[in-house]
mmCIF file of N, CA and C in Angstrom:
data_model
loop_
_atom_site.group_PDB
_atom_site.id
_atom_site.type_symbol
_atom_site.label_atom_id
_atom_site.label_comp_id
_atom_site.label_asym_id
_atom_site.label_seq_id
_atom_site.Cartn_x
_atom_site.Cartn_y
_atom_site.Cartn_z
ATOM 1 N N GLN I 1 106.800 115.984 95.383
ATOM 2 C CA GLN I 1 106.559 114.655 94.669
ATOM 3 C C GLN I 1 106.415 113.598 95.680
ATOM 4 N N VAL I 2 105.495 112.634 95.393
ATOM 5 C CA VAL I 2 105.263 111.478 96.233
ATOM 6 C C VAL I 2 105.511 110.201 95.419
ATOM 7 N N GLN I 3 106.261 109.376 96.191
ATOM 8 C CA GLN I 3 106.495 108.062 95.517
ATOM 9 C C GLN I 3 105.726 106.972 96.251
ATOM 10 N N LEU I 4 105.186 106.031 95.522
ATOM 11 C CA LEU I 4 104.384 104.951 96.084
ATOM 12 C C LEU I 4 105.143 103.573 95.727
ATOM 13 N N VAL I 5 105.234 102.754 96.790
ATOM 14 C CA VAL I 5 105.829 101.393 96.582
ATOM 15 C C VAL I 5 104.737 100.403 97.055
ATOM 16 N N GLU I 6 104.299 99.557 96.143
ATOM 17 C CA GLU I 6 103.326 98.522 96.413
ATOM 18 C C GLU I 6 104.071 97.171 96.615
ATOM 19 N N SER I 7 103.392 96.287 97.462
ATOM 20 C CA SER I 7 103.840 94.890 97.521
ATOM 21 C C SER I 7 102.638 94.087 97.960
ATOM 22 N N GLY I 8 102.870 92.771 97.778
ATOM 23 C CA GLY I 8 101.911 91.752 98.317
ATOM 24 C C GLY I 8 101.070 91.040 97.293
ATOM 25 N N GLY I 9 101.288 91.336 96.015
ATOM 26 C CA GLY I 9 100.473 90.615 95.028
ATOM 27 C C GLY I 9 100.994 89.200 94.837
ATOM 28 N N GLY I 10 100.281 88.438 93.968
ATOM 29 C CA GLY I 10 100.798 87.065 93.766
ATOM 30 C C GLY I 10 99.590 86.186 93.275
ATOM 31 N N LEU I 11 99.912 84.874 93.244
ATOM 32 C CA LEU I 11 98.981 83.894 92.759
ATOM 33 C C LEU I 11 98.398 83.164 94.040
ATOM 34 N N VAL I 12 97.034 83.005 94.048
ATOM 35 C CA VAL I 12 96.342 82.476 95.183
ATOM 36 C C VAL I 12 95.172 81.651 94.620
ATOM 37 N N GLN I 13 94.811 80.502 95.259
ATOM 38 C CA GLN I 13 93.713 79.783 94.864
ATOM 39 C C GLN I 13 92.419 80.420 95.300
ATOM 40 N N PRO I 14 91.242 80.183 94.583
ATOM 41 C CA PRO I 14 89.987 80.684 95.018
ATOM 42 C C PRO I 14 89.652 80.344 96.432
ATOM 43 N N GLY I 15 89.136 81.366 97.125
ATOM 44 C CA GLY I 15 88.931 81.243 98.536
ATOM 45 C C GLY I 15 90.096 81.602 99.399
ATOM 46 N N GLY I 16 91.248 81.890 98.795
ATOM 47 C CA GLY I 16 92.343 82.198 99.614
ATOM 48 C C GLY I 16 92.396 83.735 99.900
ATOM 49 N N SER I 17 93.503 84.166 100.459
ATOM 50 C CA SER I 17 93.700 85.515 100.973
ATOM 51 C C SER I 17 95.049 86.109 100.509
ATOM 52 N N LEU I 18 95.018 87.409 100.420
ATOM 53 C CA LEU I 18 96.275 88.165 100.081
ATOM 54 C C LEU I 18 96.140 89.475 100.745
ATOM 55 N N ARG I 19 97.368 89.996 101.084
ATOM 56 C CA ARG I 19 97.332 91.376 101.718
ATOM 57 C C ARG I 19 98.226 92.238 100.827
ATOM 58 N N LEU I 20 97.737 93.340 100.338
ATOM 59 C CA LEU I 20 98.477 94.312 99.630
ATOM 60 C C LEU I 20 98.906 95.497 100.550
ATOM 61 N N SER I 21 100.099 95.982 100.261
ATOM 62 C CA SER I 21 100.536 97.122 101.031
ATOM 63 C C SER I 21 101.023 98.239 100.049
ATOM 64 N N CYS I 22 100.889 99.478 100.477
ATOM 65 C CA CYS I 22 101.384 100.612 99.628
ATOM 66 C C CYS I 22 101.897 101.628 100.614
ATOM 67 N N ALA I 23 103.176 101.972 100.417
ATOM 68 C CA ALA I 23 103.802 102.969 101.296
ATOM 69 C C ALA I 23 104.163 104.255 100.444
ATOM 70 N N ALA I 24 103.725 105.324 100.943
ATOM 71 C CA ALA I 24 104.050 106.650 100.324
ATOM 72 C C ALA I 24 105.149 107.346 101.014
ATOM 73 N N SER I 25 106.072 107.915 100.168
ATOM 74 C CA SER I 25 107.285 108.658 100.650
ATOM 75 C C SER I 25 107.425 109.848 99.932
ATOM 76 N N GLY I 26 108.167 110.818 100.474
ATOM 77 C CA GLY I 26 108.372 112.051 99.851
ATOM 78 C C GLY I 26 108.592 113.077 100.976
ATOM 79 N N SER I 27 108.357 114.367 100.654
ATOM 80 C CA SER I 27 108.526 115.390 101.651
ATOM 81 C C SER I 27 107.454 116.482 101.495
ATOM 82 N N GLY I 28 106.994 116.960 102.603
ATOM 83 C CA GLY I 28 106.082 118.081 102.647
ATOM 84 C C GLY I 28 104.719 117.749 102.104
ATOM 85 N N PHE I 29 104.201 116.540 102.332
ATOM 86 C CA PHE I 29 102.933 116.356 101.838
ATOM 87 C C PHE I 29 101.983 115.814 103.026
ATOM 88 N N SER I 30 100.633 116.098 102.745
ATOM 89 C CA SER I 30 99.635 115.657 103.676
ATOM 90 C C SER I 30 98.643 114.805 103.013
ATOM 91 N N ILE I 31 98.501 113.553 103.480
ATOM 92 C CA ILE I 31 97.638 112.673 102.771
ATOM 93 C C ILE I 31 96.187 112.916 103.064
ATOM 94 N N ASN I 32 95.368 113.040 102.012
ATOM 95 C CA ASN I 32 93.950 113.213 102.155
ATOM 96 C C ASN I 32 93.230 111.851 102.166
ATOM 97 N N ALA I 33 93.652 110.952 101.318
ATOM 98 C CA ALA I 33 93.030 109.671 101.206
ATOM 99 C C ALA I 33 94.043 108.683 100.497
ATOM 100 N N MET I 34 93.896 107.417 100.780
ATOM 101 C CA MET I 34 94.717 106.349 100.072
ATOM 102 C C MET I 34 93.724 105.304 99.749
ATOM 103 N N GLY I 35 93.924 104.629 98.636
ATOM 104 C CA GLY I 35 93.086 103.592 98.222
ATOM 105 C C GLY I 35 93.643 102.721 97.148
ATOM 106 N N TRP I 36 92.752 101.820 96.686
ATOM 107 C CA TRP I 36 93.172 100.898 95.592
ATOM 108 C C TRP I 36 92.177 100.864 94.434
ATOM 109 N N TYR I 37 92.653 100.735 93.240
ATOM 110 C CA TYR I 37 91.929 100.511 92.032
ATOM 111 C C TYR I 37 92.413 99.189 91.427
ATOM 112 N N ARG I 38 91.688 98.611 90.522
ATOM 113 C CA ARG I 38 92.181 97.457 89.838
ATOM 114 C C ARG I 38 91.727 97.487 88.359
ATOM 115 N N GLN I 39 92.528 96.778 87.556
ATOM 116 C CA GLN I 39 92.283 96.764 86.078
ATOM 117 C C GLN I 39 92.500 95.325 85.610
ATOM 118 N N ALA I 40 91.369 94.712 85.119
ATOM 119 C CA ALA I 40 91.499 93.329 84.579
ATOM 120 C C ALA I 40 91.717 93.451 83.080
ATOM 121 N N PRO I 41 92.315 92.376 82.487
ATOM 122 C CA PRO I 41 92.607 92.493 81.030
ATOM 123 C C PRO I 41 91.261 92.737 80.229
ATOM 124 N N GLY I 42 91.458 93.759 79.330
ATOM 125 C CA GLY I 42 90.348 94.143 78.458
ATOM 126 C C GLY I 42 89.206 95.038 79.149
ATOM 127 N N LYS I 43 89.511 95.366 80.386
ATOM 128 C CA LYS I 43 88.472 96.177 81.142
ATOM 129 C C LYS I 43 89.085 97.546 81.561
ATOM 130 N N GLU I 44 88.248 98.391 81.978
ATOM 131 C CA GLU I 44 88.730 99.739 82.440
ATOM 132 C C GLU I 44 89.140 99.658 83.963
ATOM 133 N N ARG I 45 89.911 100.554 84.336
ATOM 134 C CA ARG I 45 90.329 100.554 85.704
ATOM 135 C C ARG I 45 89.151 100.903 86.585
ATOM 136 N N GLU I 46 88.952 100.154 87.684
ATOM 137 C CA GLU I 46 87.806 100.385 88.563
ATOM 138 C C GLU I 46 88.228 100.589 89.955
ATOM 139 N N PHE I 47 87.375 101.378 90.683
ATOM 140 C CA PHE I 47 87.601 101.567 92.122
ATOM 141 C C PHE I 47 87.454 100.351 92.967
ATOM 142 N N VAL I 48 88.229 100.065 93.887
ATOM 143 C CA VAL I 48 88.074 98.984 94.827
ATOM 144 C C VAL I 48 87.786 99.473 96.249
ATOM 145 N N ALA I 49 88.609 100.253 96.842
ATOM 146 C CA ALA I 49 88.420 100.683 98.190
ATOM 147 C C ALA I 49 89.231 101.940 98.505
ATOM 148 N N ARG I 50 88.759 102.701 99.578
ATOM 149 C CA ARG I 50 89.515 103.880 99.895
ATOM 150 C C ARG I 50 89.396 104.119 101.373
ATOM 151 N N ILE I 51 90.422 104.791 101.974
ATOM 152 C CA ILE I 51 90.315 105.168 103.406
ATOM 153 C C ILE I 51 90.831 106.632 103.381
ATOM 154 N N THR I 52 90.098 107.504 104.126
ATOM 155 C CA THR I 52 90.528 108.898 104.242
ATOM 156 C C THR I 52 91.306 109.159 105.456
ATOM 157 N N SER I 53 91.859 110.293 105.499
ATOM 158 C CA SER I 53 92.638 110.661 106.623
ATOM 159 C C SER I 53 91.895 110.688 107.943
ATOM 160 N N GLY I 54 90.577 110.765 107.809
ATOM 161 C CA GLY I 54 89.630 110.681 109.002
ATOM 162 C C GLY I 54 89.175 109.183 109.249
ATOM 163 N N ASP I 55 89.775 108.253 108.560
ATOM 164 C CA ASP I 55 89.449 106.794 108.713
ATOM 165 C C ASP I 55 88.036 106.379 108.171
ATOM 166 N N ARG I 56 87.516 107.248 107.348
ATOM 167 C CA ARG I 56 86.251 106.793 106.664
ATOM 168 C C ARG I 56 86.680 105.835 105.571
ATOM 169 N N THR I 57 85.898 104.804 105.390
ATOM 170 C CA THR I 57 86.237 103.822 104.284
ATOM 171 C C THR I 57 85.097 103.672 103.374
ATOM 172 N N ASP I 58 85.445 103.338 102.072
ATOM 173 C CA ASP I 58 84.456 103.123 101.105
ATOM 174 C C ASP I 58 84.866 101.899 100.358
ATOM 175 N N TYR I 59 83.898 101.128 99.860
ATOM 176 C CA TYR I 59 84.282 99.861 99.125
ATOM 177 C C TYR I 59 83.334 99.744 97.873
ATOM 178 N N GLU I 60 83.877 99.155 96.872
ATOM 179 C CA GLU I 60 83.160 98.763 95.690
ATOM 180 C C GLU I 60 82.178 97.651 96.100
ATOM 181 N N ASP I 61 80.995 97.589 95.598
ATOM 182 C CA ASP I 61 80.052 96.616 96.070
ATOM 183 C C ASP I 61 80.502 95.175 96.069
ATOM 184 N N SER I 62 81.177 94.767 95.002
ATOM 185 C CA SER I 62 81.518 93.360 94.906
ATOM 186 C C SER I 62 82.586 92.843 95.880
ATOM 187 N N VAL I 63 83.219 93.793 96.544
ATOM 188 C CA VAL I 63 84.310 93.325 97.459
ATOM 189 C C VAL I 63 83.830 93.569 98.953
ATOM 190 N N LYS I 64 82.682 94.201 99.215
ATOM 191 C CA LYS I 64 82.198 94.415 100.524
ATOM 192 C C LYS I 64 82.082 93.060 101.233
ATOM 193 N N GLY I 65 82.537 93.095 102.512
ATOM 194 C CA GLY I 65 82.470 91.815 103.291
ATOM 195 C C GLY I 65 83.637 90.880 103.078
ATOM 196 N N ARG I 66 84.360 91.134 102.005
ATOM 197 C CA ARG I 66 85.558 90.257 101.716
ATOM 198 C C ARG I 66 86.862 91.027 101.815
ATOM 199 N N PHE I 67 86.829 92.232 101.381
ATOM 200 C CA PHE I 67 88.111 93.043 101.472
ATOM 201 C C PHE I 67 87.980 94.054 102.659
ATOM 202 N N SER I 68 89.140 94.348 103.216
ATOM 203 C CA SER I 68 89.246 95.357 104.280
ATOM 204 C C SER I 68 90.404 96.299 104.154
ATOM 205 N N ILE I 69 90.169 97.535 104.157
ATOM 206 C CA ILE I 69 91.236 98.558 103.985
ATOM 207 C C ILE I 69 91.627 99.188 105.299
ATOM 208 N N SER I 70 92.869 99.413 105.505
ATOM 209 C CA SER I 70 93.229 99.967 106.798
ATOM 210 C C SER I 70 94.554 100.862 106.462
ATOM 211 N N GLY I 71 94.834 101.779 107.382
ATOM 212 C CA GLY I 71 95.940 102.610 107.122
ATOM 213 C C GLY I 71 96.687 102.757 108.374
ATOM 214 N N ASP I 72 98.044 103.057 108.199
ATOM 215 C CA ASP I 72 98.972 103.414 109.267
ATOM 216 C C ASP I 72 99.475 104.871 108.943
ATOM 217 N N ASN I 73 99.029 105.863 109.626
ATOM 218 C CA ASN I 73 99.214 107.273 109.383
ATOM 219 C C ASN I 73 100.727 107.501 109.671
ATOM 220 N N ALA I 74 101.224 106.964 110.692
ATOM 221 C CA ALA I 74 102.620 107.243 111.010
ATOM 222 C C ALA I 74 103.576 106.749 109.973
ATOM 223 N N LYS I 75 103.174 105.626 109.192
ATOM 224 C CA LYS I 75 104.053 105.152 108.169
ATOM 225 C C LYS I 75 103.643 105.458 106.715
ATOM 226 N N ASN I 76 102.532 106.421 106.708
ATOM 227 C CA ASN I 76 102.000 106.753 105.326
ATOM 228 C C ASN I 76 101.711 105.425 104.515
ATOM 229 N N THR I 77 101.185 104.402 105.077
ATOM 230 C CA THR I 77 100.999 103.177 104.449
ATOM 231 C C THR I 77 99.545 102.724 104.532
ATOM 232 N N VAL I 78 99.066 102.217 103.396
ATOM 233 C CA VAL I 78 97.736 101.675 103.298
ATOM 234 C C VAL I 78 97.811 100.190 102.981
ATOM 235 N N TYR I 79 96.892 99.381 103.591
ATOM 236 C CA TYR I 79 96.796 97.960 103.426
ATOM 237 C C TYR I 79 95.471 97.523 102.894
ATOM 238 N N LEU I 80 95.445 96.476 102.082
ATOM 239 C CA LEU I 80 94.200 95.951 101.578
ATOM 240 C C LEU I 80 94.214 94.467 101.891
ATOM 241 N N GLN I 81 93.487 94.041 102.880
ATOM 242 C CA GLN I 81 93.343 92.629 103.178
ATOM 243 C C GLN I 81 92.207 92.082 102.308
ATOM 244 N N MET I 82 92.557 91.160 101.526
ATOM 245 C CA MET I 82 91.575 90.476 100.537
ATOM 246 C C MET I 82 91.392 89.032 100.964
ATOM 247 N N ASN I 83 90.189 88.744 101.343
ATOM 248 C CA ASN I 83 89.779 87.359 101.808
ATOM 249 C C ASN I 83 88.724 86.774 100.798
ATOM 250 N N SER I 84 88.533 85.501 100.828
ATOM 251 C CA SER I 84 87.555 84.856 100.012
ATOM 252 C C SER I 84 87.728 85.260 98.558
ATOM 253 N N LEU I 85 88.846 85.250 98.024
ATOM 254 C CA LEU I 85 89.241 85.768 96.764
ATOM 255 C C LEU I 85 88.537 84.801 95.700
ATOM 256 N N LYS I 86 88.045 85.504 94.589
ATOM 257 C CA LYS I 86 87.402 84.844 93.504
ATOM 258 C C LYS I 86 88.231 85.101 92.202
ATOM 259 N N PRO I 87 88.067 84.123 91.251
ATOM 260 C CA PRO I 87 88.771 84.338 89.911
ATOM 261 C C PRO I 87 88.524 85.824 89.387
ATOM 262 N N GLU I 88 87.265 86.296 89.554
ATOM 263 C CA GLU I 88 87.004 87.649 88.968
ATOM 264 C C GLU I 88 87.660 88.746 89.681
ATOM 265 N N ASP I 89 88.470 88.448 90.792
ATOM 266 C CA ASP I 89 89.270 89.425 91.363
ATOM 267 C C ASP I 89 90.577 89.618 90.764
ATOM 268 N N THR I 90 90.909 88.752 89.801
ATOM 269 C CA THR I 90 92.172 88.737 89.119
ATOM 270 C C THR I 90 92.268 90.089 88.406
ATOM 271 N N ALA I 91 93.425 90.759 88.633
ATOM 272 C CA ALA I 91 93.629 92.124 88.028
ATOM 273 C C ALA I 91 94.995 92.562 88.505
ATOM 274 N N VAL I 92 95.413 93.703 87.839
ATOM 275 C CA VAL I 92 96.588 94.511 88.412
ATOM 276 C C VAL I 92 95.916 95.502 89.328
ATOM 277 N N TYR I 93 96.381 95.494 90.504
ATOM 278 C CA TYR I 93 95.935 96.372 91.649
ATOM 279 C C TYR I 93 96.833 97.635 91.696
ATOM 280 N N TYR I 94 96.189 98.811 91.715
ATOM 281 C CA TYR I 94 96.994 100.040 91.709
ATOM 282 C C TYR I 94 96.692 100.810 93.051
ATOM 283 N N CYS I 95 97.714 101.259 93.667
ATOM 284 C CA CYS I 95 97.603 102.183 94.786
ATOM 285 C C CYS I 95 97.320 103.501 94.276
ATOM 286 N N HIS I 96 96.426 104.274 94.944
ATOM 287 C CA HIS I 96 96.051 105.611 94.575
ATOM 288 C C HIS I 96 96.127 106.500 95.822
ATOM 289 N N VAL I 97 96.766 107.599 95.780
ATOM 290 C CA VAL I 97 96.884 108.537 96.906
ATOM 291 C C VAL I 97 96.447 109.945 96.501
ATOM 292 N N ILE I 98 95.735 110.595 97.342
ATOM 293 C CA ILE I 98 95.408 112.005 97.183
ATOM 294 C C ILE I 98 96.067 112.693 98.233
ATOM 295 N N VAL I 99 96.850 113.759 97.877
ATOM 296 C CA VAL I 99 97.502 114.576 98.870
ATOM 297 C C VAL I 99 96.973 115.964 98.849
ATOM 298 N N GLY I 100 97.005 116.681 99.943
ATOM 299 C CA GLY I 100 96.442 117.971 99.990
ATOM 300 C C GLY I 100 95.040 117.955 100.374
ATOM 301 N N HIS I 101 94.518 119.157 100.794
ATOM 302 C CA HIS I 101 93.122 119.279 101.059
ATOM 303 C C HIS I 101 92.448 120.399 100.418
ATOM 304 N N ARG I 102 92.926 121.583 100.399
ATOM 305 C CA ARG I 102 92.326 122.629 99.657
ATOM 306 C C ARG I 102 92.698 122.469 98.155
ATOM 307 N N TYR I 103 93.920 122.110 97.918
ATOM 308 C CA TYR I 103 94.427 121.892 96.532
ATOM 309 C C TYR I 103 94.998 120.447 96.589
ATOM 310 N N THR I 104 94.503 119.654 95.656
ATOM 311 C CA THR I 104 94.845 118.220 95.793
ATOM 312 C C THR I 104 95.677 117.741 94.574
ATOM 313 N N ALA I 105 96.484 116.654 94.830
ATOM 314 C CA ALA I 105 97.191 116.051 93.689
ATOM 315 C C ALA I 105 97.007 114.633 93.872
ATOM 316 N N HIS I 106 97.011 113.866 92.678
ATOM 317 C CA HIS I 106 96.839 112.409 92.722
ATOM 318 C C HIS I 106 98.010 111.683 92.227
ATOM 319 N N TYR I 107 98.308 110.633 92.932
ATOM 320 C CA TYR I 107 99.484 109.771 92.590
ATOM 321 C C TYR I 107 99.072 108.315 92.443
ATOM 322 N N TRP I 108 99.765 107.616 91.616
ATOM 323 C CA TRP I 108 99.486 106.217 91.349
ATOM 324 C C TRP I 108 100.656 105.331 91.515
ATOM 325 N N GLY I 109 100.535 104.167 92.053
ATOM 326 C CA GLY I 109 101.624 103.177 92.149
ATOM 327 C C GLY I 109 101.799 102.559 90.833
ATOM 328 N N GLN I 110 102.839 101.620 90.761
ATOM 329 C CA GLN I 110 103.126 101.002 89.495
ATOM 330 C C GLN I 110 102.236 99.756 89.185
ATOM 331 N N GLY I 111 101.502 99.339 90.210
ATOM 332 C CA GLY I 111 100.635 98.156 90.043
ATOM 333 C C GLY I 111 101.214 96.872 90.521
ATOM 334 N N THR I 112 100.409 96.086 91.124
ATOM 335 C CA THR I 112 100.838 94.756 91.476
ATOM 336 C C THR I 112 99.811 93.690 90.988
ATOM 337 N N GLN I 113 100.287 92.532 90.411
ATOM 338 C CA GLN I 113 99.413 91.613 89.873
ATOM 339 C C GLN I 113 98.778 90.719 90.933
ATOM 340 N N VAL I 114 97.516 90.470 90.911
ATOM 341 C CA VAL I 114 96.878 89.581 91.739
ATOM 342 C C VAL I 114 96.154 88.557 90.835
ATOM 343 N N THR I 115 96.484 87.324 90.975
ATOM 344 C CA THR I 115 95.894 86.244 90.151
ATOM 345 C C THR I 115 95.235 85.199 91.041
ATOM 346 N N VAL I 116 93.884 85.046 90.816
ATOM 347 C CA VAL I 116 93.188 84.055 91.534
ATOM 348 C C VAL I 116 92.798 82.887 90.603
ATOM 349 N N SER I 117 93.421 81.730 90.857
ATOM 350 C CA SER I 117 93.300 80.631 89.959
ATOM 351 C C SER I 117 93.557 79.300 90.663
ATOM 352 N N SER I 118 92.986 78.189 90.232
ATOM 353 C CA SER I 118 93.314 76.918 90.775
ATOM 354 C C SER I 118 94.266 76.159 89.858
#
């Protein structure tokens, strides 16, 4: 079993920045990829960014150039640096982790609220 602890959400003005963190803990697991999804009120959960164990990154189009994902393999932690935030970035952000390679399992964090408003 893998536990995920997220931090870093909050209220920020448009144009501001926030950094989200997600730390994975447990025993006997190998991380395949870590990433972030978000869900705004009344909308479906959507992909935001992902980083693989090989440091390949992927981003949703609307956050490219503004968000940056990075990982610390030694700490099993993933970070999402969010710059130039817009009101439409307001959502609950969920950490997502895939463990295993031949056989995989998916884990979700509890979510952290990000609100972009003046």
